mmCIF file of C-alpha atoms in Angstrom:
data_model
loop_
_atom_site.group_PDB
_atom_site.id
_atom_site.type_symbol
_atom_site.label_atom_id
_atom_site.label_comp_id
_atom_site.label_asym_id
_atom_site.label_seq_id
_atom_site.Cartn_x
_atom_site.Cartn_y
_atom_site.Cartn_z
ATOM 1 C CA UNK A 1 0.000 0.000 0.000
ATOM 2 C CA UNK A 2 1.315 3.440 -0.908
ATOM 3 C CA UNK A 3 -0.104 6.815 0.067
ATOM 4 C CA UNK A 4 -0.473 9.698 -2.378
ATOM 5 C CA UNK A 5 0.336 12.926 -0.539
ATOM 6 C CA UNK A 6 -0.016 16.452 -1.912
ATOM 7 C CA UNK A 7 1.440 15.809 -5.361
ATOM 8 C CA UNK A 8 -1.995 15.559 -6.950
ATOM 9 C CA UNK A 9 -3.201 18.895 -5.609
ATOM 10 C CA UNK A 10 0.051 20.582 -6.681
ATOM 11 C CA UNK A 11 -0.205 19.206 -10.214
ATOM 12 C CA UNK A 12 -3.841 20.237 -10.524
ATOM 13 C CA UNK A 13 -3.039 23.741 -9.297
ATOM 14 C CA UNK A 14 -0.217 24.051 -11.824
ATOM 15 C CA UNK A 15 -2.443 22.871 -14.664
ATOM 16 C CA UNK A 16 -5.203 25.320 -13.782
ATOM 17 C CA UNK A 17 -2.846 28.262 -13.393
ATOM 18 C CA UNK A 18 -0.929 27.603 -16.622
ATOM 19 C CA UNK A 19 -3.915 26.537 -18.683
ATOM 20 C CA UNK A 20 -1.946 23.744 -20.319
ATOM 21 C CA UNK A 21 -4.919 21.474 -20.918
ATOM 22 C CA UNK A 22 -7.194 22.130 -23.848
ATOM 23 C CA UNK A 23 -10.680 21.315 -22.637
ATOM 24 C CA UNK A 24 -12.516 18.744 -24.744
ATOM 25 C CA UNK A 25 -16.044 19.682 -25.777
ATOM 26 C CA UNK A 26 -17.697 17.000 -23.619
ATOM 27 C CA UNK A 27 -15.334 17.256 -20.637
ATOM 28 C CA UNK A 28 -16.569 17.270 -17.066
ATOM 29 C CA UNK A 29 -15.347 20.350 -15.171
ATOM 30 C CA UNK A 30 -14.777 21.106 -11.512
ATOM 31 C CA UNK A 31 -17.528 23.800 -11.323
ATOM 32 C CA UNK A 32 -20.000 21.289 -12.745
ATOM 33 C CA UNK A 33 -18.995 18.685 -10.170
ATOM 34 C CA UNK A 34 -19.301 21.225 -7.339
ATOM 35 C CA UNK A 35 -22.752 22.269 -8.574
ATOM 36 C CA UNK A 36 -23.858 18.630 -8.701
ATOM 37 C CA UNK A 37 -23.340 18.314 -4.921
ATOM 38 C CA UNK A 38 -26.154 20.792 -4.222
ATOM 39 C CA UNK A 39 -28.899 18.181 -4.084
ATOM 40 C CA UNK A 40 -31.244 17.334 -1.229
ATOM 41 C CA UNK A 41 -31.931 13.878 -2.662
ATOM 42 C CA UNK A 42 -28.318 12.786 -2.232
ATOM 43 C CA UNK A 43 -27.807 14.709 1.026
ATOM 44 C CA UNK A 44 -30.748 12.868 2.649
ATOM 45 C CA UNK A 45 -30.501 14.917 5.853
ATOM 46 C CA UNK A 46 -32.268 13.356 8.861
ATOM 47 C CA UNK A 47 -32.582 14.083 12.561
ATOM 48 C CA UNK A 48 -32.477 10.575 14.007
ATOM 49 C CA UNK A 49 -32.231 10.955 17.796
ATOM 50 C CA UNK A 50 -30.250 12.466 20.645
ATOM 51 C CA UNK A 51 -26.912 12.109 22.382
ATOM 52 C CA UNK A 52 -26.680 12.235 26.179
ATOM 53 C CA UNK A 53 -23.485 13.714 27.643
ATOM 54 C CA UNK A 54 -21.982 13.928 31.103
ATOM 55 C CA UNK A 55 -20.562 17.401 31.602
ATOM 56 C CA UNK A 56 -18.447 18.052 34.704
ATOM 57 C CA UNK A 57 -16.880 21.266 36.007
ATOM 58 C CA UNK A 58 -15.548 22.584 39.311
ATOM 59 C CA UNK A 59 -19.125 23.147 40.474
ATOM 60 C CA UNK A 60 -20.280 19.585 39.787
ATOM 61 C CA UNK A 61 -21.632 17.369 37.022
ATOM 62 C CA UNK A 62 -24.748 17.647 34.900
ATOM 63 C CA UNK A 63 -26.480 15.800 32.087
ATOM 64 C CA UNK A 64 -26.748 17.526 28.722
ATOM 65 C CA UNK A 65 -28.291 16.432 25.431
ATOM 66 C CA UNK A 66 -27.688 17.266 21.798
ATOM 67 C CA UNK A 67 -29.447 16.394 18.552
ATOM 68 C CA UNK A 68 -28.148 13.436 16.558
ATOM 69 C CA UNK A 69 -28.202 13.741 12.757
ATOM 70 C CA UNK A 70 -27.338 11.602 9.768
ATOM 71 C CA UNK A 71 -26.614 12.674 6.215
ATOM 72 C CA UNK A 72 -24.565 11.708 3.173
ATOM 73 C CA UNK A 73 -21.396 13.499 2.063
ATOM 74 C CA UNK A 74 -19.861 13.479 -1.455
ATOM 75 C CA UNK A 75 -16.370 12.148 -0.802
ATOM 76 C CA UNK A 76 -14.928 10.903 -4.084
ATOM 77 C CA UNK A 77 -15.213 11.461 -7.791
ATOM 78 C CA UNK A 78 -14.645 8.032 -9.313
ATOM 79 C CA UNK A 79 -13.915 8.069 -13.046
ATOM 80 C CA UNK A 80 -13.977 4.881 -15.111
ATOM 81 C CA UNK A 81 -12.734 5.493 -18.622
ATOM 82 C CA UNK A 82 -11.502 3.793 -21.747
ATOM 83 C CA UNK A 83 -8.123 5.259 -22.716
ATOM 84 C CA UNK A 84 -5.264 5.956 -20.341
ATOM 85 C CA UNK A 85 -4.898 9.691 -19.761
ATOM 86 C CA UNK A 86 -8.455 10.513 -20.847
ATOM 87 C CA UNK A 87 -10.156 10.971 -17.475
ATOM 88 C CA UNK A 88 -13.445 12.764 -18.276
ATOM 89 C CA UNK A 89 -12.772 15.157 -15.363
ATOM 90 C CA UNK A 90 -10.489 17.333 -17.444
ATOM 91 C CA UNK A 91 -8.669 19.231 -14.675
ATOM 92 C CA UNK A 92 -7.239 16.010 -13.214
ATOM 93 C CA UNK A 93 -6.563 14.128 -16.452
ATOM 94 C CA UNK A 94 -2.826 14.888 -16.202
ATOM 95 C CA UNK A 95 -2.598 12.789 -13.035
ATOM 96 C CA UNK A 96 -2.972 9.538 -14.987
ATOM 97 C CA UNK A 97 -0.873 9.607 -18.164
ATOM 98 C CA UNK A 98 0.393 6.396 -19.781
ATOM 99 C CA UNK A 99 3.167 5.242 -17.457
ATOM 100 C CA UNK A 100 5.377 2.185 -17.886
ATOM 101 C CA UNK A 101 3.097 -0.840 -18.189
ATOM 102 C CA UNK A 102 -0.028 1.311 -17.881
ATOM 103 C CA UNK A 103 -0.369 1.990 -21.590
ATOM 104 C CA UNK A 104 -3.755 2.163 -23.266
ATOM 105 C CA UNK A 105 -7.215 0.977 -22.283
ATOM 106 C CA UNK A 106 -10.143 -0.210 -24.336
ATOM 107 C CA UNK A 107 -11.735 -3.554 -25.006
ATOM 108 C CA UNK A 108 -11.064 -6.775 -26.823
ATOM 109 C CA UNK A 109 -14.041 -8.182 -28.685
ATOM 110 C CA UNK A 110 -13.420 -11.214 -30.847
ATOM 111 C CA UNK A 111 -15.886 -13.399 -32.713
ATOM 112 C CA UNK A 112 -14.884 -16.990 -32.059
ATOM 113 C CA UNK A 113 -17.958 -18.332 -33.781
ATOM 114 C CA UNK A 114 -21.478 -17.213 -34.452
ATOM 115 C CA UNK A 115 -22.567 -18.804 -31.211
ATOM 116 C CA UNK A 116 -19.709 -17.549 -29.023
ATOM 117 C CA UNK A 117 -18.405 -14.051 -28.432
ATOM 118 C CA UNK A 118 -15.768 -12.731 -26.064
ATOM 119 C CA UNK A 119 -16.313 -9.293 -24.574
ATOM 120 C CA UNK A 120 -13.295 -8.557 -22.432
ATOM 121 C CA UNK A 121 -13.292 -4.895 -21.468
ATOM 122 C CA UNK A 122 -10.759 -2.821 -19.563
ATOM 123 C CA UNK A 123 -11.267 0.439 -17.666
ATOM 124 C CA UNK A 124 -8.823 2.790 -16.029
ATOM 125 C CA UNK A 125 -10.231 4.102 -12.749
ATOM 126 C CA UNK A 126 -9.275 7.185 -10.749
ATOM 127 C CA UNK A 127 -10.750 7.921 -7.309
ATOM 128 C CA UNK A 128 -10.075 11.534 -6.329
ATOM 129 C CA UNK A 129 -11.350 13.639 -3.434
ATOM 130 C CA UNK A 130 -14.591 15.449 -4.288
ATOM 131 C CA UNK A 131 -13.959 19.158 -4.945
ATOM 132 C CA UNK A 132 -17.197 20.514 -3.410
ATOM 133 C CA UNK A 133 -15.582 21.367 -0.058
ATOM 134 C CA UNK A 134 -16.920 24.625 1.382
ATOM 135 C CA UNK A 135 -19.711 24.898 -1.181
ATOM 136 C CA UNK A 136 -21.247 21.647 0.007
ATOM 137 C CA UNK A 137 -20.654 22.486 3.678
ATOM 138 C CA UNK A 138 -22.516 25.781 3.288
ATOM 139 C CA UNK A 139 -25.393 24.049 1.537
ATOM 140 C CA UNK A 140 -25.687 21.257 4.103
ATOM 141 C CA UNK A 141 -25.394 23.562 7.122
ATOM 142 C CA UNK A 142 -28.619 25.283 6.090
ATOM 143 C CA UNK A 143 -30.435 22.174 7.343
ATOM 144 C CA UNK A 144 -28.799 22.262 10.781
ATOM 145 C CA UNK A 145 -25.775 20.655 12.344
ATOM 146 C CA UNK A 146 -23.573 18.738 9.902
ATOM 147 C CA UNK A 147 -20.953 16.017 10.184
ATOM 148 C CA UNK A 148 -17.407 16.280 8.879
ATOM 149 C CA UNK A 149 -16.317 14.003 6.062
ATOM 150 C CA UNK A 150 -12.970 12.242 5.831
ATOM 151 C CA UNK A 151 -11.949 13.077 2.257
ATOM 152 C CA UNK A 152 -9.648 15.897 1.169
ATOM 153 C CA UNK A 153 -10.701 17.745 -2.019
ATOM 154 C CA UNK A 154 -8.575 16.895 -5.075
ATOM 155 C CA UNK A 155 -6.592 14.294 -3.114
ATOM 156 C CA UNK A 156 -5.819 11.249 -5.312
ATOM 157 C CA UNK A 157 -6.877 8.151 -3.387
ATOM 158 C CA UNK A 158 -6.517 5.635 -6.203
ATOM 159 C CA UNK A 159 -4.947 6.067 -9.647
ATOM 160 C CA UNK A 160 -5.021 2.818 -11.580
ATOM 161 C CA UNK A 161 -1.986 3.828 -13.653
ATOM 162 C CA UNK A 162 0.120 3.817 -10.478
ATOM 163 C CA UNK A 163 -1.550 0.572 -9.388
ATOM 164 C CA UNK A 164 -0.720 -1.098 -12.697
ATOM 165 C CA UNK A 165 0.507 -4.436 -11.356
ATOM 166 C CA UNK A 166 -2.646 -5.248 -9.375
ATOM 167 C CA UNK A 167 -5.072 -3.396 -11.668
ATOM 168 C CA UNK A 168 -3.875 -5.085 -14.864
ATOM 169 C CA UNK A 169 -2.910 -8.534 -13.614
ATOM 170 C CA UNK A 170 -5.393 -9.216 -10.824
ATOM 171 C CA UNK A 171 -2.518 -10.548 -8.727
ATOM 172 C CA UNK A 172 -2.822 -11.761 -5.993
ATOM 173 C CA UNK A 173 -6.602 -11.356 -5.778
ATOM 174 C CA UNK A 174 -7.344 -13.829 -8.567
ATOM 175 C CA UNK A 175 -6.526 -16.532 -6.013
ATOM 176 C CA UNK A 176 -8.746 -15.134 -3.236
ATOM 177 C CA UNK A 177 -11.841 -17.145 -2.198
ATOM 178 C CA UNK A 178 -14.000 -14.151 -3.220
ATOM 179 C CA UNK A 179 -12.711 -14.513 -6.793
ATOM 180 C CA UNK A 180 -12.991 -18.298 -6.948
ATOM 181 C CA UNK A 181 -16.401 -18.786 -5.321
ATOM 182 C CA UNK A 182 -19.425 -18.223 -7.608
ATOM 183 C CA UNK A 183 -21.996 -15.881 -6.077
ATOM 184 C CA UNK A 184 -19.551 -14.407 -3.572
ATOM 185 C CA UNK A 185 -19.014 -10.629 -3.681
ATOM 186 C CA UNK A 186 -20.921 -9.956 -6.889
ATOM 187 C CA UNK A 187 -22.542 -6.727 -8.080
ATOM 188 C CA UNK A 188 -26.016 -7.363 -9.445
ATOM 189 C CA UNK A 189 -29.305 -9.000 -8.660
ATOM 190 C CA UNK A 190 -31.072 -12.165 -9.812
ATOM 191 C CA UNK A 191 -31.189 -12.165 -13.580
ATOM 192 C CA UNK A 192 -28.962 -9.099 -13.890
ATOM 193 C CA UNK A 193 -25.340 -9.810 -12.958
ATOM 194 C CA UNK A 194 -23.119 -6.776 -13.561
ATOM 195 C CA UNK A 195 -19.866 -8.379 -12.499
ATOM 196 C CA UNK A 196 -17.742 -9.851 -9.743
ATOM 197 C CA UNK A 197 -15.982 -7.528 -7.298
ATOM 198 C CA UNK A 198 -12.901 -9.779 -7.041
ATOM 199 C CA UNK A 199 -10.339 -9.687 -8.437
ATOM 200 C CA UNK A 200 -10.368 -5.922 -8.077
ATOM 201 C CA UNK A 201 -8.765 -5.151 -11.422
ATOM 202 C CA UNK A 202 -9.676 -3.188 -14.544
ATOM 203 C CA UNK A 203 -10.695 -6.208 -16.641
ATOM 204 C CA UNK A 204 -14.242 -7.532 -16.856
ATOM 205 C CA UNK A 205 -16.056 -9.813 -19.279
ATOM 206 C CA UNK A 206 -19.277 -7.893 -19.873
ATOM 207 C CA UNK A 207 -21.217 -6.927 -23.017
ATOM 208 C CA UNK A 208 -22.612 -3.689 -21.525
ATOM 209 C CA UNK A 209 -20.120 -0.831 -21.240
ATOM 210 C CA UNK A 210 -22.005 1.061 -18.501
ATOM 211 C CA UNK A 211 -22.088 -2.031 -16.293
ATOM 212 C CA UNK A 212 -18.386 -2.569 -16.906
ATOM 213 C CA UNK A 213 -17.562 0.997 -15.890
ATOM 214 C CA UNK A 214 -19.809 0.802 -12.831
ATOM 215 C CA UNK A 215 -18.331 -2.508 -11.664
ATOM 216 C CA UNK A 216 -14.748 -1.282 -11.974
ATOM 217 C CA UNK A 217 -15.682 1.936 -10.136
ATOM 218 C CA UNK A 218 -17.231 -0.212 -7.386
ATOM 219 C CA UNK A 219 -14.013 -2.217 -7.183
ATOM 220 C CA UNK A 220 -11.937 0.943 -6.721
ATOM 221 C CA UNK A 221 -14.254 2.237 -3.978
ATOM 222 C CA UNK A 222 -14.039 -1.176 -2.318
ATOM 223 C CA UNK A 223 -10.247 -0.862 -2.175
ATOM 224 C CA UNK A 224 -10.060 2.773 -1.116
ATOM 225 C CA UNK A 225 -12.418 2.458 1.856
ATOM 226 C CA UNK A 226 -10.350 -0.321 3.427
ATOM 227 C CA UNK A 227 -6.851 -0.484 4.879
ATOM 228 C CA UNK A 228 -4.113 -2.988 4.117
ATOM 229 C CA UNK A 229 -5.218 -3.913 0.609
ATOM 230 C CA UNK A 230 -2.653 -5.243 -1.946
ATOM 231 C CA UNK A 231 -2.922 -2.117 -4.087
ATOM 232 C CA UNK A 232 -1.168 1.219 -4.469
ATOM 233 C CA UNK A 233 -3.626 3.690 -2.949
ATOM 234 C CA UNK A 234 -4.397 5.986 -0.026
ATOM 235 C CA UNK A 235 -7.083 4.671 2.373
ATOM 236 C CA UNK A 236 -10.156 6.825 2.908
ATOM 237 C CA UNK A 237 -11.005 5.671 6.419
ATOM 238 C CA UNK A 238 -12.200 7.742 9.385
ATOM 239 C CA UNK A 239 -12.058 6.691 13.038
ATOM 240 C CA UNK A 240 -15.172 6.868 15.173
ATOM 241 C CA UNK A 241 -15.193 8.841 18.432
ATOM 242 C CA UNK A 242 -17.739 10.048 20.958
ATOM 243 C CA UNK A 243 -20.517 11.722 19.008
ATOM 244 C CA UNK A 244 -19.095 10.864 15.590
ATOM 245 C CA UNK A 245 -19.807 7.705 13.617
ATOM 246 C CA UNK A 246 -18.305 7.433 10.105
ATOM 247 C CA UNK A 247 -19.484 4.786 7.631
ATOM 248 C CA UNK A 248 -17.915 1.379 7.284
ATOM 249 C CA UNK A 249 -16.193 0.113 4.127
ATOM 250 C CA UNK A 250 -18.156 0.320 0.895
ATOM 251 C CA UNK A 251 -20.103 -2.880 0.196
ATOM 252 C CA UNK A 252 -21.886 -3.496 -3.065
ATOM 253 C CA UNK A 253 -25.669 -3.109 -2.811
ATOM 254 C CA UNK A 254 -25.515 -1.650 0.721
ATOM 255 C CA UNK A 255 -26.981 1.859 1.075
ATOM 256 C CA UNK A 256 -25.774 2.042 4.668
ATOM 257 C CA UNK A 257 -22.212 2.379 3.328
ATOM 258 C CA UNK A 258 -22.581 4.410 0.124
ATOM 259 C CA UNK A 259 -24.589 5.735 -2.809
ATOM 260 C CA UNK A 260 -23.614 6.727 -6.353
ATOM 261 C CA UNK A 261 -24.498 9.907 -8.259
ATOM 262 C CA UNK A 262 -23.923 9.896 -12.005
ATOM 263 C CA UNK A 263 -21.861 12.840 -13.274
ATOM 264 C CA UNK A 264 -21.292 11.836 -16.884
ATOM 265 C CA UNK A 265 -22.842 11.003 -19.267
ATOM 266 C CA UNK A 266 -25.928 12.974 -18.263
ATOM 267 C CA UNK A 267 -25.513 14.480 -14.810
ATOM 268 C CA UNK A 268 -28.106 13.301 -12.288
ATOM 269 C CA UNK A 269 -29.375 15.027 -9.143
ATOM 270 C CA UNK A 270 -30.293 11.748 -7.445
ATOM 271 C CA UNK A 271 -28.219 9.003 -5.832
ATOM 272 C CA UNK A 272 -28.672 5.257 -6.129
ATOM 273 C CA UNK A 273 -27.108 1.993 -5.066
ATOM 274 C CA UNK A 274 -26.172 -0.271 -7.926
ATOM 275 C CA UNK A 275 -27.605 -2.207 -9.640
ATOM 276 C CA UNK A 276 -30.184 0.368 -10.710
ATOM 277 C CA UNK A 277 -31.964 -1.780 -13.258
ATOM 278 C CA UNK A 278 -35.346 -0.434 -14.323
ATOM 279 C CA UNK A 279 -34.516 3.193 -13.520
ATOM 280 C CA UNK A 280 -35.716 5.386 -16.368
ATOM 281 C CA UNK A 281 -34.259 8.775 -17.196
ATOM 282 C CA UNK A 282 -33.721 11.070 -20.145
ATOM 283 C CA UNK A 283 -30.393 9.446 -20.991
ATOM 284 C CA UNK A 284 -31.720 6.065 -22.030
ATOM 285 C CA UNK A 285 -29.338 3.255 -21.179
ATOM 286 C CA UNK A 286 -26.660 5.721 -19.969
ATOM 287 C CA UNK A 287 -24.040 4.558 -22.463
ATOM 288 C CA UNK A 288 -21.224 6.892 -23.455
ATOM 289 C CA UNK A 289 -19.976 6.555 -27.025
ATOM 290 C CA UNK A 290 -16.384 7.180 -25.914
ATOM 291 C CA UNK A 291 -16.559 4.736 -23.007
ATOM 292 C CA UNK A 292 -15.929 7.394 -20.347
ATOM 293 C CA UNK A 293 -17.952 7.635 -17.111
ATOM 294 C CA UNK A 294 -17.761 9.417 -13.775
ATOM 295 C CA UNK A 295 -19.730 9.262 -10.540
ATOM 296 C CA UNK A 296 -19.708 10.918 -7.135
ATOM 297 C CA UNK A 297 -19.437 8.505 -4.243
ATOM 298 C CA UNK A 298 -21.594 9.662 -1.311
ATOM 299 C CA UNK A 299 -21.170 8.087 2.129
ATOM 300 C CA UNK A 300 -23.379 8.434 5.244
ATOM 301 C CA UNK A 301 -22.112 10.018 8.450
ATOM 302 C CA UNK A 302 -23.815 10.210 11.834
ATOM 303 C CA UNK A 303 -22.883 12.728 14.526
ATOM 304 C CA UNK A 304 -24.042 14.995 17.332
ATOM 305 C CA UNK A 305 -22.626 18.122 18.927
ATOM 306 C CA UNK A 306 -20.282 17.496 21.856
ATOM 307 C CA UNK A 307 -21.826 18.907 25.059
ATOM 308 C CA UNK A 308 -19.715 17.195 27.713
ATOM 309 C CA UNK A 309 -16.602 15.189 28.421
ATOM 310 C CA UNK A 310 -18.234 11.763 28.192
ATOM 311 C CA UNK A 311 -20.922 10.378 25.911
ATOM 312 C CA UNK A 312 -23.239 8.310 28.099
ATOM 313 C CA UNK A 313 -25.399 6.941 25.307
ATOM 314 C CA UNK A 314 -26.964 7.780 21.972
ATOM 315 C CA UNK A 315 -30.565 7.158 20.917
ATOM 316 C CA UNK A 316 -31.090 5.353 18.620
#
């Protein structure tokens, strides 16, 4: 495991100040991503109970209470795209150029016979800290007390080009029980299998490009929200404390750990847990002709204001 420090933010700042990137016509920009975070549907702000504190001073001890809230926070922008160096979020595209063995992306589709087809697809994936920052905090605080997230804006948490050995070979995860056991750690539902989570690499045999991109994005989030994984990445993990309960690791299909908001193609103002089969929108089947996709990863936090030295209990 390797941690990315401040190099990503420095490179992004240099790119923006020098204007060295020519913006593609369909590129996703930072202002658009920030604006996408202003959505009550993804925020899902709820007052869920109270916290009871023991507050002691020189004059004695007393019991105090504070409101307990829960809401989602946009923590990562996860891009899953076809060609190395072509991250659809244009300001950060320079972070993932072709490097060593991380050359190009794409897919391999060969017709073996009329009855058999191979659809092996590959996606580069970048997971970078969501840029909303203060804009989102100001929006969320209008509803009341808010919880702090763990992500740092523009911080690279996973760049598949720097994780080339694991992301392109599937080693050592191809030998894990999760990869060898059918039905274990799979993204999908009965009759609609999107893909297996293990091995957490960029390759997937799948005929549908959107499902391929979503599955590889899910794999990256699975890595990033855990510690000690055999990948090159920076963990996005927060420690709980009195009055503050961060989410657990991302688990496919589990809304208590995460939700996804589509950024491109066709930005959405709602968040969903995959698989989202049967969801209709103005963008049809959500396919991008260039094979480039991006989502915001929202995660739920629960907290209450500290009103004493010791948290006695929280309800619920």
